[in-house]
Coordinates of C-alpha atoms and ligand atoms in Angstrom, one line a residue:
X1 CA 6.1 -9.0 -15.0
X2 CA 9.4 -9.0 -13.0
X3 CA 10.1 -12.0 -11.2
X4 CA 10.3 -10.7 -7.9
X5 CA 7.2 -8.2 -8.1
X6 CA 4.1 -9.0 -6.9
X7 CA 3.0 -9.5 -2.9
X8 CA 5.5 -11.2 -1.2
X9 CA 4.1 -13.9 1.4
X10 CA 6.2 -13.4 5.1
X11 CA 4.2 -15.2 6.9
X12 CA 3.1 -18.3 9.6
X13 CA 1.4 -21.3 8.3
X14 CA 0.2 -24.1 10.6
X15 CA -1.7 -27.7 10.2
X16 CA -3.1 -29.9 12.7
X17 CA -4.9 -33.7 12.6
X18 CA -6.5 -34.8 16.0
X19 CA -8.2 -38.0 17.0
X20 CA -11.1 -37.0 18.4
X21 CA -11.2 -33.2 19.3
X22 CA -12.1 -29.6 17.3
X23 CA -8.8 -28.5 15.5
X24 CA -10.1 -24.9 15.9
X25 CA -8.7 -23.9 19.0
X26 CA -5.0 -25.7 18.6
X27 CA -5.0 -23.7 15.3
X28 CA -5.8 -20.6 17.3
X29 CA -3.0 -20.8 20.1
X30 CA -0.6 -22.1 17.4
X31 CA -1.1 -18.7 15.5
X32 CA -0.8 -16.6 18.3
X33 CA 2.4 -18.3 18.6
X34 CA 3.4 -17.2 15.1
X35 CA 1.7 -13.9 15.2
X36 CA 5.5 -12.4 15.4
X37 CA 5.6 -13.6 11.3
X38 CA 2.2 -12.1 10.5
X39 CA 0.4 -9.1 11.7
X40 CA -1.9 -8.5 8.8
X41 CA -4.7 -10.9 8.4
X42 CA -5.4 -14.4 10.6
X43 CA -7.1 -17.0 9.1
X44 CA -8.2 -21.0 10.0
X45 CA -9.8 -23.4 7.3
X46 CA -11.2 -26.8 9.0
X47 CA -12.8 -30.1 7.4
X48 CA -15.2 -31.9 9.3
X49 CA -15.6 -35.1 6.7
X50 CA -17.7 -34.0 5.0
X51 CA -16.9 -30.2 4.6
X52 CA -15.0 -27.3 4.7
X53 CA -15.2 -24.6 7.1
X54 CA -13.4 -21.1 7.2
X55 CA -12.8 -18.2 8.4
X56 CA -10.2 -15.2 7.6
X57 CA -9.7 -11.4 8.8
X58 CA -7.5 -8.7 8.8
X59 CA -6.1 -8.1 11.7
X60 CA -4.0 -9.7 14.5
X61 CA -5.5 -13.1 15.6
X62 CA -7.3 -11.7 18.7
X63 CA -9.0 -9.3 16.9
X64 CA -9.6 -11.8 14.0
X65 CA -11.5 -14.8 15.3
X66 CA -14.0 -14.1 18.3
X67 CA -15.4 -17.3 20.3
X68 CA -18.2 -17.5 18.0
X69 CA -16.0 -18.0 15.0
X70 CA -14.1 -20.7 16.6
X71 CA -17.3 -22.1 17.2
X72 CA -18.2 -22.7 13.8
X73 CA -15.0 -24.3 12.8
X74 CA -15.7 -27.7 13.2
X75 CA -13.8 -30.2 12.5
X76 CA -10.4 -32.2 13.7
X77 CA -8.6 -31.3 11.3
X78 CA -7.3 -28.4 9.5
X79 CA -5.0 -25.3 8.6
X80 CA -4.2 -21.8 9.6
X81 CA -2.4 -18.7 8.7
X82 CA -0.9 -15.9 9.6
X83 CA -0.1 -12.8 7.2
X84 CA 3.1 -10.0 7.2
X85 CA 1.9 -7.0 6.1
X86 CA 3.4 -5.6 2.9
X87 CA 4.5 -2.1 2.0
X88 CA 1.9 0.0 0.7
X89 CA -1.2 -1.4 3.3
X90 CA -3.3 -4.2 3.5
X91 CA -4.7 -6.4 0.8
X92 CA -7.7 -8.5 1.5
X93 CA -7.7 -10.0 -0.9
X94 CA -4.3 -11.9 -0.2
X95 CA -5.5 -13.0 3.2
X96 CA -5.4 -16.5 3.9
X97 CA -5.6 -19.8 3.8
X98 CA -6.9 -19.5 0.7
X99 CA -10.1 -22.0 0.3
X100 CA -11.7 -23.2 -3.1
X101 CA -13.6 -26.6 -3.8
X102 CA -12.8 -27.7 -7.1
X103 CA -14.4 -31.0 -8.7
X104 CA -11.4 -32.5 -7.3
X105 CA -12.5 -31.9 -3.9
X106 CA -12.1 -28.7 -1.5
X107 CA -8.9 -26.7 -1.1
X108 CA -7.4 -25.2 1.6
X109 CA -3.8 -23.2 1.4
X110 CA -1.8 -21.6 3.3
X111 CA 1.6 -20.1 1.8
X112 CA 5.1 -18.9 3.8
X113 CA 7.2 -18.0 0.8
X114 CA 7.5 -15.9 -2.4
X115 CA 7.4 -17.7 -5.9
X116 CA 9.5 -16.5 -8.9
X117 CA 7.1 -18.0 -11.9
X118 CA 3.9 -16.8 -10.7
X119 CA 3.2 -14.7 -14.0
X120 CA 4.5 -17.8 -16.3
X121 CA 2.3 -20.1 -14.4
X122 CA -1.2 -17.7 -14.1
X123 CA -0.9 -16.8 -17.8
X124 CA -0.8 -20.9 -18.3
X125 CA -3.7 -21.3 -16.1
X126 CA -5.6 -18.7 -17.2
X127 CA -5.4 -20.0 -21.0
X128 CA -7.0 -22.8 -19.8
X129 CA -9.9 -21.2 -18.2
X130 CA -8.8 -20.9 -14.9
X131 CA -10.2 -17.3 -13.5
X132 CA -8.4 -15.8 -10.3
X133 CA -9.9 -13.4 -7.9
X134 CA -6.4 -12.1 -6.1
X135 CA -3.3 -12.0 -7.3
X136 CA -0.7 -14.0 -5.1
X137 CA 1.2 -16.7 -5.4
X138 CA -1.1 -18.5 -3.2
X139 CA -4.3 -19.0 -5.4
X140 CA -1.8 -20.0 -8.6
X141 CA -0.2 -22.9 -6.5
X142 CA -4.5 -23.5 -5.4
X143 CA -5.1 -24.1 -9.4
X144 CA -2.3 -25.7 -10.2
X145 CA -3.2 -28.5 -7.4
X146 CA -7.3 -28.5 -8.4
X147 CA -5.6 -29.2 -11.9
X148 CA -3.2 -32.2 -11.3
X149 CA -6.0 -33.5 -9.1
X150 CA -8.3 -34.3 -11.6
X151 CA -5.8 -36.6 -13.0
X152 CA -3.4 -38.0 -10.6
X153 CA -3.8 -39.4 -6.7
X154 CA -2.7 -36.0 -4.1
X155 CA 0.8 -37.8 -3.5
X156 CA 1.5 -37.2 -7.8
X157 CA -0.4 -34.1 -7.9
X158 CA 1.5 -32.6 -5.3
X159 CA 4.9 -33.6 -7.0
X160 CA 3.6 -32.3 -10.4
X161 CA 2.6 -28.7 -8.7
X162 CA 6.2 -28.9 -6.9
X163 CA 7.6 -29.4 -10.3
X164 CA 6.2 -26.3 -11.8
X165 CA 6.3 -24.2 -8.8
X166 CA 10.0 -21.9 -8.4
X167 CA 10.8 -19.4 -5.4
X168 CA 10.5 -20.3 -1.9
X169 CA 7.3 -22.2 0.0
X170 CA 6.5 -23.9 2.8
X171 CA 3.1 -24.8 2.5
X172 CA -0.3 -26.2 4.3
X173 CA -2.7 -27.6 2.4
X174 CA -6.0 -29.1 3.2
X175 CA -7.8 -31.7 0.5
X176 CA -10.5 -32.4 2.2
X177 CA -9.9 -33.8 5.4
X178 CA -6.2 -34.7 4.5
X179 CA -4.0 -32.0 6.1
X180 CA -0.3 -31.8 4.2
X181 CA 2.7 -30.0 4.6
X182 CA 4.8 -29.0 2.2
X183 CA 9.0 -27.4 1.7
X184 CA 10.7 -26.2 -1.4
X185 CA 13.4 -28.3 -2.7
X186 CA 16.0 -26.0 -1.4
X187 CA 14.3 -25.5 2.1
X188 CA 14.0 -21.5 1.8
X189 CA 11.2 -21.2 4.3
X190 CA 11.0 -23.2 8.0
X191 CA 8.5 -26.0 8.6
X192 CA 8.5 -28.2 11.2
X193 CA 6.8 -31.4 12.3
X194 CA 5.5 -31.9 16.1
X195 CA 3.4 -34.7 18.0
X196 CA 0.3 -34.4 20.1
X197 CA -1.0 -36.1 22.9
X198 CA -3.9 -37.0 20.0
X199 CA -2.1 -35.7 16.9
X200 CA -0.1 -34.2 14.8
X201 CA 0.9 -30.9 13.7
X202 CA 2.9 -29.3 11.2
X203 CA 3.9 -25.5 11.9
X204 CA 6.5 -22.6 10.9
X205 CA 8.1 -22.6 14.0
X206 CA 8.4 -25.4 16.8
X207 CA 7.3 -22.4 19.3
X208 CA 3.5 -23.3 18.3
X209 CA 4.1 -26.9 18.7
X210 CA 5.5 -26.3 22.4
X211 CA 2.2 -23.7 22.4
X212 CA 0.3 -26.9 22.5
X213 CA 2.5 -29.1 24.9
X214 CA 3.6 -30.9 22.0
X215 CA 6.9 -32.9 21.0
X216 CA 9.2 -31.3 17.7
X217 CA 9.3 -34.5 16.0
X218 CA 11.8 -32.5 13.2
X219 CA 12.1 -30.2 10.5
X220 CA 10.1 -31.1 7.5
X221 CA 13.1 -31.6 4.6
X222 CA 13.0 -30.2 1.6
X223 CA 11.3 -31.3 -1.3
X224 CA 9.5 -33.5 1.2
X225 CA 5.8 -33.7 1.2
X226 CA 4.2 -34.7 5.5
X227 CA 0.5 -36.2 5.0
X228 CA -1.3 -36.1 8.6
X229 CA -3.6 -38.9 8.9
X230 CA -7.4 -37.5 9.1
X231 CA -7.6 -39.6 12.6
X232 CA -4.5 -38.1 13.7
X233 CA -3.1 -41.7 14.4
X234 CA 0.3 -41.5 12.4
X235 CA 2.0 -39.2 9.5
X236 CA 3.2 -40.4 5.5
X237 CA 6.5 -38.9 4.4
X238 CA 7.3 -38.8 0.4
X239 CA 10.9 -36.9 -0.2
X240 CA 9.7 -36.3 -3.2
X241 CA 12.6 -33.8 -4.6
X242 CA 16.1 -34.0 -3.4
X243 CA 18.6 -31.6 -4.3
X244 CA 22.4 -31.5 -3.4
X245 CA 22.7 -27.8 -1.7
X246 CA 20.1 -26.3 0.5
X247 CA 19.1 -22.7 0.8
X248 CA 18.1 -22.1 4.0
X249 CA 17.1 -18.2 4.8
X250 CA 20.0 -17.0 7.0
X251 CA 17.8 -13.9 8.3
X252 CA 15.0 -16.5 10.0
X253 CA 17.8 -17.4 12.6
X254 CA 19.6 -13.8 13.0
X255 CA 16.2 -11.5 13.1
X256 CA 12.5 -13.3 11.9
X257 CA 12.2 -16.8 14.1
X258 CA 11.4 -16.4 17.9
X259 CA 14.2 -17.3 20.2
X260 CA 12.8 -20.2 21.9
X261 CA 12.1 -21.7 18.2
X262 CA 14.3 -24.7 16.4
X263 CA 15.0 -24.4 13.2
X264 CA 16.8 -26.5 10.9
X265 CA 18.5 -28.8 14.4
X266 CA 19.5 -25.0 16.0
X267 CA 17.6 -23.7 19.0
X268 CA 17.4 -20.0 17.6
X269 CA 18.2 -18.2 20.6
X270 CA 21.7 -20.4 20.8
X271 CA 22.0 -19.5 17.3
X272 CA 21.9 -15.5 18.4
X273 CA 24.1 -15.7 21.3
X274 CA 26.6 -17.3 19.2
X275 CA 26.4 -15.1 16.8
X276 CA 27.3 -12.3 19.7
X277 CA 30.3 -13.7 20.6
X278 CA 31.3 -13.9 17.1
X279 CA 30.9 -10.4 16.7
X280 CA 33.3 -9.9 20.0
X281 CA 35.9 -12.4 18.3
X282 CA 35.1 -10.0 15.4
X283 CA 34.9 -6.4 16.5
X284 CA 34.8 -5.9 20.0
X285 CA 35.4 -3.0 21.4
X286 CA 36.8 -1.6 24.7
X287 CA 33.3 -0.2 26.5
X288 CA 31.7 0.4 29.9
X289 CA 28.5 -0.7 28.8
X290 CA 27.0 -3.3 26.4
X291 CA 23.0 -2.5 25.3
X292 CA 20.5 -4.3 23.2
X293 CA 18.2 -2.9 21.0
X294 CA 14.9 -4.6 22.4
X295 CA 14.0 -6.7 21.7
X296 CA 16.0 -7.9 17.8
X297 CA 19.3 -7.6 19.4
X298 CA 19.0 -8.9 23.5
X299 CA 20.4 -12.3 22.5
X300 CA 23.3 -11.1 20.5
X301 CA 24.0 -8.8 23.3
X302 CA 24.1 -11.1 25.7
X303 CA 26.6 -13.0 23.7
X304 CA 28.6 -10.3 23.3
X305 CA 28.7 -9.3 26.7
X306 CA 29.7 -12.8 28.2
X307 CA 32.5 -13.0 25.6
X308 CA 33.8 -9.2 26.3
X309 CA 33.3 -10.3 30.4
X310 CA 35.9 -13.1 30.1
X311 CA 38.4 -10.4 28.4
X312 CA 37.4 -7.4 30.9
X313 CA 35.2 -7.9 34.3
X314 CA 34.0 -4.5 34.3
X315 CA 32.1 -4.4 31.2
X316 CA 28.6 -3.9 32.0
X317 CA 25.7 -5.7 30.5
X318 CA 22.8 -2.8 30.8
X319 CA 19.1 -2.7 29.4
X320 CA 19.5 1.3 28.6
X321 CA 16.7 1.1 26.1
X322 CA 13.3 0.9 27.2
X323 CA 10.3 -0.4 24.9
X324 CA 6.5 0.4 24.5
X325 CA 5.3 -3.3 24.1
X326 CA 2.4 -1.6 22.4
X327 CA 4.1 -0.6 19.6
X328 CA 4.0 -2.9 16.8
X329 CA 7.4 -3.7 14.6
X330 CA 8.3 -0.2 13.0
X331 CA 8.2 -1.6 9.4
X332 CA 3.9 -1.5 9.6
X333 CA 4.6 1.9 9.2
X334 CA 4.5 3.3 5.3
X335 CA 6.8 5.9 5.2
X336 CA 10.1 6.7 6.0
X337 CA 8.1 10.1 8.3
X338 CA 6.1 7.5 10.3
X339 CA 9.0 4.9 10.3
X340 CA 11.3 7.8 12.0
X341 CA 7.9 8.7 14.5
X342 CA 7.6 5.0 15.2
X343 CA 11.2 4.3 16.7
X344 CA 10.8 7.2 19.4
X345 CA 7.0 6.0 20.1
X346 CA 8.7 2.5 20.6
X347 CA 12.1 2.9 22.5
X348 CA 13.2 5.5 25.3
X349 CA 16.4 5.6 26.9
X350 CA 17.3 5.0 30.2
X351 CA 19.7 8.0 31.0
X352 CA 21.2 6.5 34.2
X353 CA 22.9 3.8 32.4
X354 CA 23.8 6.2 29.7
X355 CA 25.2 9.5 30.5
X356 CA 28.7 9.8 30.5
X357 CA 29.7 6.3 29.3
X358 CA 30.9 4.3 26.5
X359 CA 28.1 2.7 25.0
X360 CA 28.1 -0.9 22.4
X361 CA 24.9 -1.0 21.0
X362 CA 23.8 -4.0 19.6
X363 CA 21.2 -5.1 16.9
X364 CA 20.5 -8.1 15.0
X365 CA 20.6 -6.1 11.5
X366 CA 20.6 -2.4 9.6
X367 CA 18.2 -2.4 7.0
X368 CA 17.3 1.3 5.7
X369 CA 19.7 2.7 8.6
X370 CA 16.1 4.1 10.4
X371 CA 16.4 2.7 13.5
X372 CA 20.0 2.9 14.2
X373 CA 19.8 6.4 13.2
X374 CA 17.7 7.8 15.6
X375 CA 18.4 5.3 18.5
X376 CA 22.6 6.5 18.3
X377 CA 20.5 10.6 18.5
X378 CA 19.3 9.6 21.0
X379 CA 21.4 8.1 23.7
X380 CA 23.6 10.5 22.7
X381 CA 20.6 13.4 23.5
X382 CA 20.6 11.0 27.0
X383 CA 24.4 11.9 27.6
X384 CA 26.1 9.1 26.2
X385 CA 29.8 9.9 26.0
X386 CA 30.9 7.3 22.6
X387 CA 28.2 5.2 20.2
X388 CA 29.7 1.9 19.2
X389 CA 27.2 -0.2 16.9
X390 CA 28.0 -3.8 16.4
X391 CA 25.3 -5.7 14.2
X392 CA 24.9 -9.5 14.2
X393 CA 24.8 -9.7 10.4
X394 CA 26.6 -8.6 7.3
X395 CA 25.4 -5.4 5.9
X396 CA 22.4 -6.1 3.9
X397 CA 23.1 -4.8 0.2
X398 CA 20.4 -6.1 -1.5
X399 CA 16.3 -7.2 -1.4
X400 CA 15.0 -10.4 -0.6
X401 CA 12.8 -11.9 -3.4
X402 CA 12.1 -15.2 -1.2
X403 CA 9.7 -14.1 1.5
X404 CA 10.9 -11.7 3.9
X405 CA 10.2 -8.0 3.3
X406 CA 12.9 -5.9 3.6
X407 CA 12.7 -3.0 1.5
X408 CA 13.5 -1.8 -2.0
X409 CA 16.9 -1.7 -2.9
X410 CA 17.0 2.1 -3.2
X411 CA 16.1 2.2 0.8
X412 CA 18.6 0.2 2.0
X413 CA 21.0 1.8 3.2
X414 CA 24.4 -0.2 2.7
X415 CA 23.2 -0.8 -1.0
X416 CA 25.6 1.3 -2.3
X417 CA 27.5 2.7 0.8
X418 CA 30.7 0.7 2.3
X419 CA 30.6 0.6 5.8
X420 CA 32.4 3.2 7.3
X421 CA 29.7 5.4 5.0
X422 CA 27.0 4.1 6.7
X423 CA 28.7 4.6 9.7
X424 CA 28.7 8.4 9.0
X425 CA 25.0 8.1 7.8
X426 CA 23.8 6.5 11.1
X427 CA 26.4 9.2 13.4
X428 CA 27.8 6.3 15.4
X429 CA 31.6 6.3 16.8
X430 CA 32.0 3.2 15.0
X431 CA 30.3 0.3 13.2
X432 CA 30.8 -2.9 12.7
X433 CA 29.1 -5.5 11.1
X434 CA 29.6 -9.3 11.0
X435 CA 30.9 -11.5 8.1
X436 CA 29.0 -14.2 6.3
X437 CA 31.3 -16.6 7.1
X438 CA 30.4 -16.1 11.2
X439 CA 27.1 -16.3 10.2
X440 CA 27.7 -19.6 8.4
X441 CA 29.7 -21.0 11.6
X442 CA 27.4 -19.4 14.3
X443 CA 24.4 -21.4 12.5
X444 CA 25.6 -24.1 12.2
X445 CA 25.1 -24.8 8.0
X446 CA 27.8 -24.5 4.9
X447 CA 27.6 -21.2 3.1
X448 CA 26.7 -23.3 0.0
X449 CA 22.9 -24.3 2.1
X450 CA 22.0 -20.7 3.0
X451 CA 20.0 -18.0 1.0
X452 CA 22.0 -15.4 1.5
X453 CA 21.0 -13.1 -1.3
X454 CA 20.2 -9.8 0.9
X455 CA 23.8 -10.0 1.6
X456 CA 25.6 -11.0 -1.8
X457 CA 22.9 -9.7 -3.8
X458 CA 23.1 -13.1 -5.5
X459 CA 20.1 -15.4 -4.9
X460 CA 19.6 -19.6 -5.1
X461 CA 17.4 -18.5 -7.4
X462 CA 16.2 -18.0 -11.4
X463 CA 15.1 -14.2 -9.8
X464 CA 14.7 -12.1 -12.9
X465 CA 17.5 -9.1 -13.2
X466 CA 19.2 -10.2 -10.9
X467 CA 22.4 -12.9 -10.3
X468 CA 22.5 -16.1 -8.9
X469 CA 25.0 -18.0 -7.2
X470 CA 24.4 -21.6 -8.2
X471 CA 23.9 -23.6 -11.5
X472 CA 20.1 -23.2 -11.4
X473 CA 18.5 -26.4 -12.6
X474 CA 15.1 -27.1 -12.7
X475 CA 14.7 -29.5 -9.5
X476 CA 15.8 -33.1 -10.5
X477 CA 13.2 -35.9 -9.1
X478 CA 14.4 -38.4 -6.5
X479 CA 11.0 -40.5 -6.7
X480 CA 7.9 -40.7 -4.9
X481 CA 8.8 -43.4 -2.6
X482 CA 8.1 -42.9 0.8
X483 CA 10.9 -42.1 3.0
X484 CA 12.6 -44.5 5.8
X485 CA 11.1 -42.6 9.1
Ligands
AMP501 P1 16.1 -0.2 9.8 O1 15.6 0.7 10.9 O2 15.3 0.0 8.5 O3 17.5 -0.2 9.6 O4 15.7 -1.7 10.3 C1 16.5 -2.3 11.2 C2 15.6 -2.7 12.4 O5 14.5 -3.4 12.0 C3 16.4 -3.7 13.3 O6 16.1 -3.3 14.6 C4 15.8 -5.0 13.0 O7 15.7 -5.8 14.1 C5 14.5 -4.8 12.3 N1 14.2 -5.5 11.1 C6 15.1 -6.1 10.3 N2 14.5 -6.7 9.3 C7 13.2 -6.5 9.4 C8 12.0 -6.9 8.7 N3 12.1 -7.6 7.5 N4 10.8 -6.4 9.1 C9 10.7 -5.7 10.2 N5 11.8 -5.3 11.0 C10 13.0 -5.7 10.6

């Protein structure tokens, strides 16, 4: 199998440990606070002390859980998911957290991340009687655990599973009533660790832990494994891989993360703005109006605008593009017909701010050129004099093999087109995109801790076919110590 086939997992993944109250409901605000990284199936797994409890649907989390479902989650403490839907449709059977009791004990998973080894490791498992019933990365990492169980306390287990696991992850995982979080050594995929009032959780994004009035303690590291206590009284960390460079997803902060999220020490909507006003230092461009695309590109705009005020007062900051909130994000949409349908159903322009200017549009990204196409058609159609596109990343050249789903390599659109070709192949006056080093600055990280494979087409990791752009070891151990907290 190529590496980087198989379902990718873009997705939400949340834990919680209380003292004395049902984890249900937490779990259930926390994933309609991730619901942005998962439209395709909800699902919450609970312990109670002595068993599991769980529940999983397609759909978005209202429609998934109903009051009676919380009802039977009992429990205080347990894990939840949210699923991105993949190309092609919905697959049930890749809906999670995945759940499983083993004679180890019950398993419950939940998987943000892509894995590069999952046909190495199946074909293992499988030899050895293991028999799967989807075929994820998910359920592999779910067997590998039940395995190293049987033979090691969860602390060693979990290090051995780390150790054969490669690709991206940031996991929760239920063993019984223990509820752990869990990064990859390079930190692909966010996690982050926040306090209750009677608990603690673990989450994606620190937006679901201020969901639930609660404190971002910090991000989870990575290689580190975060065991909540059952009683919710405390947290256990082991760094239990440590690896010199990092490779933090660059696209979380410029396009998947909410704004009001932390992520890796950056407050992502800081991150954006920044990144705006890099792309003024950049490209800026003498306008009368300055427009987001809603809502991927309002905080670079903003960014951009306040840096092109201080050079010319007259430049206007304008919403000229107004959204149908009921429109979910155009990439649900199979093909490129629908895509096309989708990105009139969801934006309109307002022709007052429009007609007979200069317009700077701004967006966080280009991937197949879809959206840019038709929005340039149509301010133009709504009288707009000039079309200036400024994009708050580099041109993405390449697929993403670590989690986020972003299209065959075939469909994107700056693949194998320089920029002033996909310029002509959008219709705008002029484009400009911003360079990995901005990025780099405007997030506040080295080049040499960022995933930036969509853009270099080379990847922190062993992805098969394609380059890298590190020595790829095998993650060296640090020790199972627990860390100073
Ligand atoms: P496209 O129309 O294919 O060029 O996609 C670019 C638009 O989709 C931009 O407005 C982005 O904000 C948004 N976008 C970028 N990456 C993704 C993704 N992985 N999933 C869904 N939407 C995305």
């Amino acid at each position: 199998m190529h590496h980087g086939e198989g379902p990718t997992e873009k997705c939400g993944v949340v834990g919680v440990a209380l003292a004395d109250r049902e984890a249900a409901r937490p779990l259930y605000y926390s994933l309609y606070a991730l619901q942005h990284r998962g439209q395709d199936s909800a699902g919450i797994v609970t312990h109670d002390g002595f068993q599991q409890h769980g529940h999983v649907e397609m759909g978005l989390v209202g429609d998934a859980f109903g009051p009676e479902d919380l009802e039977d989650l009992k429990g205080s403490a347990g894990i939840g998911h949210v699923r991105y839907p993949t190309e092609g449709g919905v697959n049930a059977s890749c809906a999670q957290p995945f759940s499983v009791s083993f004679k180890s004990g019950a398993l419950g998973l939940a998987h943000n991340g892509n894995l590069v080894n999952t046909g190495e490791l199946r074909d293992e498992l499988e030899s050895l009687g293991h028999a799967f019933t989807s075929d994820g990365d998910t359920e592999v990492i779910a067997h590998d655990l039940a395995r190293n169980l049987l033979d090691s306390d969860l602390i060693r287990a979990v290090k051995r599973t780390m150790g054969r696991i490669h690709g991206s992850y940031a996991l929760t995982v239920m063993h019984d009533d223990a509820v752990l979080g869990v990064r990859d050594p390079r930190g692909n995929r966010p996690l982050c660790l926040g306090e209750l009032e009677d608990g603690y959780v673990l989450a994606s994004e620190s937006a679901a832990i201020d969901t639930l009035d609660g404190e971002l303690i910090r991000d989870v590291r990575p290689g580190e494994l975060v065991v909540l206590e059952s009683d919710g009284s405390g947290y256990d960390s082991y760094r239990l891989f440590e690896e010199e460079t990092s490779a933090h997803c660059f696209f979380e902060h410029v396009y998947f993360a909410r704004p009001d999220s932390v992520i890796d020490d950056r407050l992502v909507y800081e991150a954006r703005r920044n990144l705006g006003r890099a792309l003024w230092d950049e490209s800026g461009i003498d306008t009368d109006v300055v427009m987001p695309v809603p809502d991927s590109g309002r905080a670079f705009a903003s960014g951009y605008a306040d840096a092109a005020g201080e050079v010319d007062a007259d430049v206007e900051f304008a919403e000229g593009l107004m959204k149908n909130r009921y429109v979910g994000r155009t990439f649900i949409m199979p093909t490129q017909d629908e895509r096309e349908r989708a990105v009139r159903l969801k934006l309109n322009p307002i022709r007052s701010t429009v007609e007979g200017r200069t317009v700077t549009l701004i967006d966080d990204s280009i991937v197949r050129g879809t959206t840019s196409t038709q929005l340039v058609d149509l301010l133009r159609d709504a009288g707009a004099e000039e079309v200036h596109l400024r994009i708050g990343a580099p041109p993405i050249v390449a697929p993403c093999y670590m989690g986020i789903d972003m299209a065959t390599r075939e469909e994107l659109v700056a693949a194998d087109r320089s920029t002033e070709e996909v310029r002509a192949a959008v219709g705008a006056d002029s484009l400009s995109y911003l360079s990995i080093d901005a990025v780099a600055d405007a997030i506040g990280q080295s080049r040499a801790d960022l995933c930036l494979g969509c853009v270099t087409g080379a990847y922190p990791f062993d992805v098969d076919g394609e380059e890298t752009d590190r020595e790829i070891d095998r993650p060296v151990t640090s020790g199972g110590e627990p860390a100073d907290d």
